[in-house]
PDB file of C-alpha atoms in Angstrom:
ATOM      1  CA  MET A   1      43.415 136.925  92.924  1.00 96.00           C
ATOM      2  CA  LYS A   2      41.839 135.975  96.259  1.00 98.00           C
ATOM      3  CA  ALA A   3      42.058 132.729  98.179  1.00 98.00           C
ATOM      4  CA  VAL A   4      39.185 131.706 100.467  1.00 98.00           C
ATOM      5  CA  ILE A   5      40.115 129.385 103.343  1.00 98.00           C
ATOM      6  CA  LEU A   6      37.656 127.473 105.533  1.00 97.00           C
ATOM      7  CA  ALA A   7      38.684 127.918 109.157  1.00 95.00           C
ATOM      8  CA  GLY A   8      35.484 127.416 111.122  1.00 86.00           C
ATOM      9  CA  GLY A   9      35.228 123.698 111.856  1.00 78.00           C
ATOM     10  CA  LEU A  10      35.351 122.050 115.273  1.00 73.00           C
ATOM     11  CA  GLY A  11      38.135 119.569 114.521  1.00 61.00           C
ATOM     12  CA  THR A  12      36.546 116.862 116.662  1.00 61.00           C
ATOM     13  CA  ARG A  13      39.021 114.163 115.569  1.00 62.00           C
ATOM     14  CA  ILE A  14      41.919 116.161 116.961  1.00 67.00           C
ATOM     15  CA  SER A  15      40.151 117.266 120.140  1.00 59.00           C
ATOM     16  CA  GLU A  16      43.389 116.971 122.127  1.00 59.00           C
ATOM     17  CA  GLU A  17      44.164 120.477 120.835  1.00 59.00           C
ATOM     18  CA  SER A  18      40.990 121.788 119.196  1.00 54.00           C
ATOM     19  CA  HIS A  19      39.209 122.239 122.541  1.00 63.00           C
ATOM     20  CA  LEU A  20      41.577 125.188 123.076  1.00 75.00           C
ATOM     21  CA  LYS A  21      41.768 126.640 119.566  1.00 85.00           C
ATOM     22  CA  PRO A  22      40.228 126.205 116.105  1.00 90.00           C
ATOM     23  CA  LYS A  23      41.776 123.420 114.080  1.00 90.00           C
ATOM     24  CA  PRO A  24      43.543 125.722 111.566  1.00 94.00           C
ATOM     25  CA  MET A  25      45.436 127.298 114.493  1.00 94.00           C
ATOM     26  CA  ILE A  26      47.016 124.007 115.584  1.00 93.00           C
ATOM     27  CA  GLU A  27      50.731 124.482 115.090  1.00 94.00           C
ATOM     28  CA  ILE A  28      53.243 122.688 112.915  1.00 96.00           C
ATOM     29  CA  GLY A  29      56.787 123.794 113.650  1.00 95.00           C
ATOM     30  CA  GLY A  30      55.579 126.617 115.851  1.00 92.00           C
ATOM     31  CA  LYS A  31      53.256 128.101 113.198  1.00 94.00           C
ATOM     32  CA  PRO A  32      49.525 127.443 112.698  1.00 95.00           C
ATOM     33  CA  ILE A  33      48.744 125.131 109.803  1.00 96.00           C
ATOM     34  CA  LEU A  34      46.692 128.055 108.451  1.00 97.00           C
ATOM     35  CA  TRP A  35      49.954 130.020 108.145  1.00 97.00           C
ATOM     36  CA  HIS A  36      51.541 127.149 106.195  1.00 97.00           C
ATOM     37  CA  ILE A  37      48.607 127.107 103.747  1.00 98.00           C
ATOM     38  CA  MET A  38      48.827 130.859 103.256  1.00 97.00           C
ATOM     39  CA  LYS A  39      52.574 130.605 102.637  1.00 97.00           C
ATOM     40  CA  ILE A  40      51.911 128.068  99.876  1.00 98.00           C
ATOM     41  CA  TYR A  41      49.526 130.458  98.121  1.00 98.00           C
ATOM     42  CA  SER A  42      51.811 133.430  98.731  1.00 97.00           C
ATOM     43  CA  HIS A  43      54.659 131.631  96.982  1.00 97.00           C
ATOM     44  CA  TYR A  44      52.551 131.843  93.812  1.00 97.00           C
ATOM     45  CA  GLY A  45      51.756 135.527  94.284  1.00 97.00           C
ATOM     46  CA  ILE A  46      48.336 135.089  95.917  1.00 98.00           C
ATOM     47  CA  ASN A  47      48.401 137.343  98.974  1.00 97.00           C
ATOM     48  CA  ASP A  48      44.753 138.397  99.356  1.00 98.00           C
ATOM     49  CA  PHE A  49      42.948 136.034 101.732  1.00 98.00           C
ATOM     50  CA  VAL A  50      39.355 135.699 102.906  1.00 98.00           C
ATOM     51  CA  ILE A  51      39.150 133.438 105.930  1.00 98.00           C
ATOM     52  CA  CYS A  52      35.827 131.889 106.972  1.00 97.00           C
ATOM     53  CA  LEU A  53      35.654 131.864 110.770  1.00 97.00           C
ATOM     54  CA  GLY A  54      33.405 129.844 113.053  1.00 93.00           C
ATOM     55  CA  TYR A  55      34.434 127.875 116.137  1.00 91.00           C
ATOM     56  CA  LYS A  56      36.670 130.056 118.353  1.00 92.00           C
ATOM     57  CA  GLY A  57      37.114 132.517 115.506  1.00 93.00           C
ATOM     58  CA  TYR A  58      38.347 135.160 117.944  1.00 94.00           C
ATOM     59  CA  VAL A  59      41.595 133.165 118.308  1.00 93.00           C
ATOM     60  CA  ILE A  60      42.324 133.681 114.604  1.00 95.00           C
ATOM     61  CA  LYS A  61      41.379 137.372 114.830  1.00 95.00           C
ATOM     62  CA  GLU A  62      43.750 137.873 117.747  1.00 93.00           C
ATOM     63  CA  TYR A  63      46.538 136.045 115.922  1.00 93.00           C
ATOM     64  CA  PHE A  64      46.388 138.355 112.917  1.00 92.00           C
ATOM     65  CA  ALA A  65      45.752 141.459 115.032  1.00 89.00           C
ATOM     66  CA  ASN A  66      49.125 140.809 116.706  1.00 85.00           C
ATOM     67  CA  TYR A  67      50.871 139.261 113.705  1.00 85.00           C
ATOM     68  CA  PHE A  68      53.027 142.269 112.883  1.00 77.00           C
ATOM     69  CA  LEU A  69      54.180 142.539 116.489  1.00 78.00           C
ATOM     70  CA  HIS A  70      54.969 138.834 116.716  1.00 77.00           C
ATOM     71  CA  THR A  71      57.050 138.801 113.533  1.00 78.00           C
ATOM     72  CA  SER A  72      59.093 141.974 114.081  1.00 80.00           C
ATOM     73  CA  ASP A  73      62.018 142.974 116.284  1.00 83.00           C
ATOM     74  CA  VAL A  74      60.899 145.656 118.752  1.00 84.00           C
ATOM     75  CA  THR A  75      62.012 147.692 121.750  1.00 89.00           C
ATOM     76  CA  PHE A  76      59.463 148.756 124.360  1.00 89.00           C
ATOM     77  CA  ASP A  77      60.352 151.995 126.134  1.00 88.00           C
ATOM     78  CA  MET A  78      58.215 151.731 129.261  1.00 92.00           C
ATOM     79  CA  ALA A  79      59.159 155.162 130.596  1.00 91.00           C
ATOM     80  CA  GLN A  80      58.156 156.879 127.363  1.00 86.00           C
ATOM     81  CA  ASN A  81      55.260 154.525 126.587  1.00 89.00           C
ATOM     82  CA  ARG A  82      56.722 153.940 123.161  1.00 88.00           C
ATOM     83  CA  MET A  83      57.416 150.996 120.889  1.00 82.00           C
ATOM     84  CA  GLU A  84      60.260 151.071 118.366  1.00 83.00           C
ATOM     85  CA  VAL A  85      60.217 148.591 115.464  1.00 78.00           C
ATOM     86  CA  HIS A  86      63.720 147.610 114.348  1.00 78.00           C
ATOM     87  CA  GLU A  87      63.088 145.102 111.587  1.00 69.00           C
ATOM     88  CA  ARG A  88      59.918 143.918 109.894  1.00 69.00           C
ATOM     89  CA  HIS A  89      59.424 140.312 108.845  1.00 71.00           C
ATOM     90  CA  ALA A  90      55.690 140.266 108.083  1.00 75.00           C
ATOM     91  CA  GLU A  91      54.381 138.875 104.793  1.00 87.00           C
ATOM     92  CA  PRO A  92      52.645 141.128 102.237  1.00 89.00           C
ATOM     93  CA  TRP A  93      49.240 139.695 103.066  1.00 94.00           C
ATOM     94  CA  ARG A  94      45.795 141.252 103.064  1.00 95.00           C
ATOM     95  CA  VAL A  95      43.612 139.157 105.363  1.00 96.00           C
ATOM     96  CA  THR A  96      39.828 139.522 105.636  1.00 97.00           C
ATOM     97  CA  LEU A  97      38.330 137.611 108.569  1.00 97.00           C
ATOM     98  CA  ILE A  98      34.598 136.885 108.321  1.00 97.00           C
ATOM     99  CA  ASP A  99      32.463 135.253 111.016  1.00 97.00           C
ATOM    100  CA  THR A 100      30.460 132.648 109.077  1.00 96.00           C
ATOM    101  CA  GLY A 101      28.737 131.081 112.107  1.00 94.00           C
ATOM    102  CA  GLU A 102      29.619 128.174 114.367  1.00 91.00           C
ATOM    103  CA  ASP A 103      27.075 125.749 112.882  1.00 92.00           C
ATOM    104  CA  THR A 104      27.303 126.722 109.221  1.00 95.00           C
ATOM    105  CA  LEU A 105      28.293 123.969 106.780  1.00 95.00           C
ATOM    106  CA  THR A 106      31.115 124.275 104.268  1.00 96.00           C
ATOM    107  CA  GLY A 107      29.006 125.531 101.370  1.00 97.00           C
ATOM    108  CA  GLY A 108      27.203 127.980 103.615  1.00 97.00           C
ATOM    109  CA  ARG A 109      30.508 129.403 104.806  1.00 97.00           C
ATOM    110  CA  LEU A 110      31.599 129.997 101.225  1.00 97.00           C
ATOM    111  CA  LYS A 111      28.269 131.626 100.377  1.00 97.00           C
ATOM    112  CA  ARG A 112      28.597 134.014 103.317  1.00 97.00           C
ATOM    113  CA  VAL A 113      31.834 135.508 101.971  1.00 97.00           C
ATOM    114  CA  SER A 114      30.610 135.965  98.389  1.00 97.00           C
ATOM    115  CA  ASP A 115      30.491 139.769  98.762  1.00 96.00           C
ATOM    116  CA  HIS A 116      34.161 139.775  99.744  1.00 97.00           C
ATOM    117  CA  VAL A 117      35.188 137.603  96.796  1.00 96.00           C
ATOM    118  CA  GLY A 118      33.608 139.707  94.063  1.00 92.00           C
ATOM    119  CA  ASN A 119      33.158 138.728  90.423  1.00 95.00           C
ATOM    120  CA  ALA A 120      36.587 137.292  89.650  1.00 96.00           C
ATOM    121  CA  THR A 121      38.033 133.785  89.575  1.00 97.00           C
ATOM    122  CA  PHE A 122      39.201 132.754  93.049  1.00 98.00           C
ATOM    123  CA  CYS A 123      40.920 129.939  94.939  1.00 98.00           C
ATOM    124  CA  PHE A 124      39.227 127.986  97.715  1.00 98.00           C
ATOM    125  CA  THR A 125      40.524 125.380 100.147  1.00 98.00           C
ATOM    126  CA  TYR A 126      40.249 123.830 103.581  1.00 96.00           C
ATOM    127  CA  GLY A 127      42.222 125.105 106.549  1.00 95.00           C
ATOM    128  CA  ASP A 128      43.758 121.798 107.544  1.00 92.00           C
ATOM    129  CA  GLY A 129      45.897 120.388 104.727  1.00 93.00           C
ATOM    130  CA  VAL A 130      49.256 121.089 103.090  1.00 96.00           C
ATOM    131  CA  THR A 131      50.699 120.131  99.721  1.00 96.00           C
ATOM    132  CA  ASP A 132      53.506 120.772  97.248  1.00 96.00           C
ATOM    133  CA  LEU A 133      50.904 121.478  94.565  1.00 97.00           C
ATOM    134  CA  ASP A 134      51.962 123.801  91.735  1.00 97.00           C
ATOM    135  CA  ILE A 135      49.182 126.367  92.098  1.00 98.00           C
ATOM    136  CA  GLY A 136      50.419 128.242  89.050  1.00 97.00           C
ATOM    137  CA  ALA A 137      49.868 125.142  86.913  1.00 97.00           C
ATOM    138  CA  LEU A 138      46.489 124.579  88.585  1.00 98.00           C
ATOM    139  CA  LEU A 139      45.375 128.093  87.617  1.00 98.00           C
ATOM    140  CA  GLU A 140      46.604 127.624  84.061  1.00 97.00           C
ATOM    141  CA  PHE A 141      44.665 124.361  83.803  1.00 97.00           C
ATOM    142  CA  HIS A 142      41.483 126.025  85.088  1.00 97.00           C
ATOM    143  CA  ARG A 143      41.730 128.911  82.654  1.00 96.00           C
ATOM    144  CA  GLY A 144      42.281 126.455  79.822  1.00 95.00           C
ATOM    145  CA  HIS A 145      39.064 124.454  80.196  1.00 94.00           C
ATOM    146  CA  ARG A 146      36.759 127.444  80.901  1.00 88.00           C
ATOM    147  CA  ASN A 147      34.358 125.543  83.155  1.00 96.00           C
ATOM    148  CA  LYS A 148      33.032 126.787  86.478  1.00 97.00           C
ATOM    149  CA  ALA A 149      35.127 124.739  88.879  1.00 98.00           C
ATOM    150  CA  THR A 150      38.387 122.833  89.232  1.00 98.00           C
ATOM    151  CA  LEU A 151      39.341 120.626  92.148  1.00 97.00           C
ATOM    152  CA  THR A 152      42.695 119.071  92.894  1.00 97.00           C
ATOM    153  CA  ALA A 153      42.537 115.274  92.719  1.00 95.00           C
ATOM    154  CA  ILE A 154      45.077 113.296  94.734  1.00 92.00           C
ATOM    155  CA  GLN A 155      45.738 109.630  95.520  1.00 83.00           C
ATOM    156  CA  PRO A 156      46.109 108.918  99.260  1.00 74.00           C
ATOM    157  CA  PRO A 157      45.500 105.610 101.092  1.00 56.00           C
ATOM    158  CA  GLY A 158      41.938 104.348 100.591  1.00 52.00           C
ATOM    159  CA  ARG A 159      40.135 105.802 103.608  1.00 55.00           C
ATOM    160  CA  TYR A 160      38.402 108.567 101.652  1.00 60.00           C
ATOM    161  CA  GLY A 161      35.645 108.674  99.059  1.00 66.00           C
ATOM    162  CA  ALA A 162      36.977 108.766  95.507  1.00 70.00           C
ATOM    163  CA  LEU A 163      36.189 110.525  92.246  1.00 76.00           C
ATOM    164  CA  ASN A 164      34.857 108.852  89.106  1.00 77.00           C
ATOM    165  CA  LEU A 165      36.866 110.622  86.398  1.00 80.00           C
ATOM    166  CA  GLU A 166      36.383 110.617  82.648  1.00 83.00           C
ATOM    167  CA  GLY A 167      39.490 112.278  81.327  1.00 85.00           C
ATOM    168  CA  ALA A 168      39.702 115.447  83.406  1.00 86.00           C
ATOM    169  CA  ALA A 169      35.933 115.700  83.935  1.00 87.00           C
ATOM    170  CA  VAL A 170      34.454 114.675  87.291  1.00 83.00           C
ATOM    171  CA  ARG A 171      31.383 112.469  86.638  1.00 80.00           C
ATOM    172  CA  SER A 172      30.434 111.277  90.128  1.00 79.00           C
ATOM    173  CA  PHE A 173      31.694 110.458  93.616  1.00 76.00           C
ATOM    174  CA  LEU A 174      32.465 106.972  94.949  1.00 69.00           C
ATOM    175  CA  GLU A 175      32.364 105.885  98.593  1.00 64.00           C
ATOM    176  CA  LYS A 176      35.748 104.910 100.037  1.00 58.00           C
ATOM    177  CA  PRO A 177      37.173 102.485  97.457  1.00 56.00           C
ATOM    178  CA  ALA A 178      40.472 100.685  97.985  1.00 51.00           C
ATOM    179  CA  ASP A 179      42.244 103.097  95.663  1.00 58.00           C
ATOM    180  CA  GLY A 180      41.492 105.937  93.280  1.00 74.00           C
ATOM    181  CA  TRP A 181      41.561 109.701  93.057  1.00 85.00           C
ATOM    182  CA  ILE A 182      39.973 111.778  95.809  1.00 89.00           C
ATOM    183  CA  ASN A 183      39.018 115.398  96.349  1.00 92.00           C
ATOM    184  CA  GLY A 184      42.086 117.066  97.826  1.00 93.00           C
ATOM    185  CA  GLY A 185      40.565 120.541  98.004  1.00 94.00           C
ATOM    186  CA  PHE A 186      42.613 123.394  96.537  1.00 97.00           C
ATOM    187  CA  PHE A 187      39.843 124.501  94.197  1.00 98.00           C
ATOM    188  CA  VAL A 188      39.793 127.212  91.561  1.00 98.00           C
ATOM    189  CA  LEU A 189      36.279 128.579  91.120  1.00 98.00           C
ATOM    190  CA  GLU A 190      34.285 131.036  89.090  1.00 98.00           C
ATOM    191  CA  PRO A 191      31.920 133.305  91.055  1.00 97.00           C
ATOM    192  CA  SER A 192      28.938 131.598  89.390  1.00 97.00           C
ATOM    193  CA  VAL A 193      29.407 128.676  91.815  1.00 97.00           C
ATOM    194  CA  PHE A 194      27.717 130.781  94.511  1.00 97.00           C
ATOM    195  CA  ASP A 195      24.442 130.162  92.657  1.00 96.00           C
ATOM    196  CA  TYR A 196      24.733 126.448  93.550  1.00 97.00           C
ATOM    197  CA  ILE A 197      24.741 127.136  97.305  1.00 97.00           C
ATOM    198  CA  GLN A 198      21.306 127.405  98.913  1.00 95.00           C
ATOM    199  CA  GLY A 199      22.259 128.630 102.390  1.00 93.00           C
ATOM    200  CA  ASP A 200      23.995 127.914 105.684  1.00 95.00           C
ATOM    201  CA  GLN A 201      23.071 124.227 105.769  1.00 95.00           C
ATOM    202  CA  THR A 202      24.489 123.475 102.315  1.00 96.00           C
ATOM    203  CA  SER A 203      27.493 121.169 102.331  1.00 96.00           C
ATOM    204  CA  TRP A 204      29.872 122.174  99.550  1.00 96.00           C
ATOM    205  CA  GLU A 205      30.840 118.541  99.007  1.00 93.00           C
ATOM    206  CA  GLU A 206      27.339 116.979  98.981  1.00 90.00           C
ATOM    207  CA  GLY A 207      25.359 119.605  97.068  1.00 91.00           C
ATOM    208  CA  PRO A 208      27.168 122.078  94.805  1.00 96.00           C
ATOM    209  CA  LEU A 209      30.050 119.787  93.823  1.00 96.00           C
ATOM    210  CA  GLN A 210      27.641 116.999  92.918  1.00 95.00           C
ATOM    211  CA  GLN A 211      25.546 119.329  90.777  1.00 96.00           C
ATOM    212  CA  LEU A 212      28.587 120.854  89.077  1.00 96.00           C
ATOM    213  CA  ALA A 213      29.810 117.340  88.255  1.00 95.00           C
ATOM    214  CA  GLN A 214      26.435 116.330  86.822  1.00 94.00           C
ATOM    215  CA  GLU A 215      26.415 119.419  84.600  1.00 95.00           C
ATOM    216  CA  GLY A 216      29.937 118.752  83.340  1.00 95.00           C
ATOM    217  CA  GLN A 217      31.196 121.950  84.979  1.00 97.00           C
ATOM    218  CA  LEU A 218      33.649 120.360  87.435  1.00 97.00           C
ATOM    219  CA  MET A 219      37.135 119.444  86.257  1.00 97.00           C
ATOM    220  CA  SER A 220      40.000 117.764  88.098  1.00 96.00           C
ATOM    221  CA  TYR A 221      43.648 118.698  88.173  1.00 97.00           C
ATOM    222  CA  ARG A 222      45.577 115.536  89.051  1.00 95.00           C
ATOM    223  CA  HIS A 223      48.349 116.048  91.564  1.00 95.00           C
ATOM    224  CA  ALA A 224      50.611 113.046  92.111  1.00 91.00           C
ATOM    225  CA  GLY A 225      52.865 114.800  94.622  1.00 92.00           C
ATOM    226  CA  PHE A 226      52.666 115.410  98.352  1.00 93.00           C
ATOM    227  CA  TRP A 227      49.328 116.081 100.074  1.00 94.00           C
ATOM    228  CA  GLN A 228      48.552 115.596 103.748  1.00 93.00           C
ATOM    229  CA  PRO A 229      45.510 116.631 105.801  1.00 92.00           C
ATOM    230  CA  MET A 230      45.697 117.110 109.557  1.00 91.00           C
ATOM    231  CA  ASP A 231      42.648 115.177 110.725  1.00 87.00           C
ATOM    232  CA  THR A 232      44.074 113.466 113.797  1.00 88.00           C
ATOM    233  CA  LEU A 233      46.829 113.845 116.373  1.00 88.00           C
ATOM    234  CA  ARG A 234      48.726 111.168 114.470  1.00 89.00           C
ATOM    235  CA  ASP A 235      48.584 113.362 111.332  1.00 91.00           C
ATOM    236  CA  LYS A 236      49.842 116.352 113.311  1.00 92.00           C
ATOM    237  CA  ASN A 237      52.759 114.369 114.704  1.00 92.00           C
ATOM    238  CA  HIS A 238      53.600 113.134 111.208  1.00 93.00           C
ATOM    239  CA  LEU A 239      53.637 116.700 109.878  1.00 95.00           C
ATOM    240  CA  GLU A 240      55.763 117.839 112.820  1.00 95.00           C
ATOM    241  CA  HIS A 241      58.274 115.104 111.989  1.00 95.00           C
ATOM    242  CA  LEU A 242      58.364 116.138 108.333  1.00 95.00           C
ATOM    243  CA  TRP A 243      58.811 119.799 109.294  1.00 96.00           C
ATOM    244  CA  SER A 244      61.847 118.913 111.403  1.00 95.00           C
ATOM    245  CA  THR A 245      63.451 116.982 108.546  1.00 93.00           C
ATOM    246  CA  ASN A 246      62.533 118.012 104.987  1.00 89.00           C
ATOM    247  CA  PRO A 247      58.936 119.292 104.675  1.00 96.00           C
ATOM    248  CA  PRO A 248      57.729 118.658 101.097  1.00 96.00           C
ATOM    249  CA  TRP A 249      55.211 121.530 101.231  1.00 97.00           C
ATOM    250  CA  LYS A 250      57.803 124.177 102.182  1.00 96.00           C
ATOM    251  CA  ILE A 251      58.156 125.538  98.673  1.00 94.00           C
ATOM    252  CA  TRP A 252      58.875 129.085  99.837  1.00 93.00           C
ATOM    253  CA  GLU A 253      62.310 130.442 100.797  1.00 83.00           C
TER     254      GLU A 253
END
């Protein structure tokens, strides 16, 4: 199974760092938050990634181009112009990096990688949030209801728009109530969702998700555990603190 990760946004609310690198490359504990997200998926056996690039996408390309070197013990023999690798620590990942345009919206980015996803069920998420979500249970839930899309619903403080749920079905979206379930990303999707995306200027959240909900094709998997986006410098500092103590999303060994 493949996991598609959005990694092309500007990250304007965390501009203290995003003026130098794309938001998913901002580090938590010395590793990009993108790496943390991939480690979560990898824990559940999902190691084939399609990453949607945009703003400063070359930074992400360079990171993965040098990933093996950065995670291995090596000796450089300058006289012989030779590199000897002593021990390999790299993950068993296959990473496809696709330039989806600097100004493309979220739905458009997903549409642009459709050829790399193929005709199988796939995972999809944003490149700026971590969770202790049981992705195995999420996949089982999606396969059980046989609809086109599943999103992960979570309950954070009331600064986000919420979901109007009827059982597990998503019926509509509500604007920033005091409490309620919200879209936490971490989707499982059937390839037929590409038909709901018109082009580059389609927002995944405002167009396709709304239509899928209206058609009864969007289901929610309720996650009551940890979920934290990295929208601001305050969020980053909070995640750094958690990483130095007992990070709830570190489910891997």
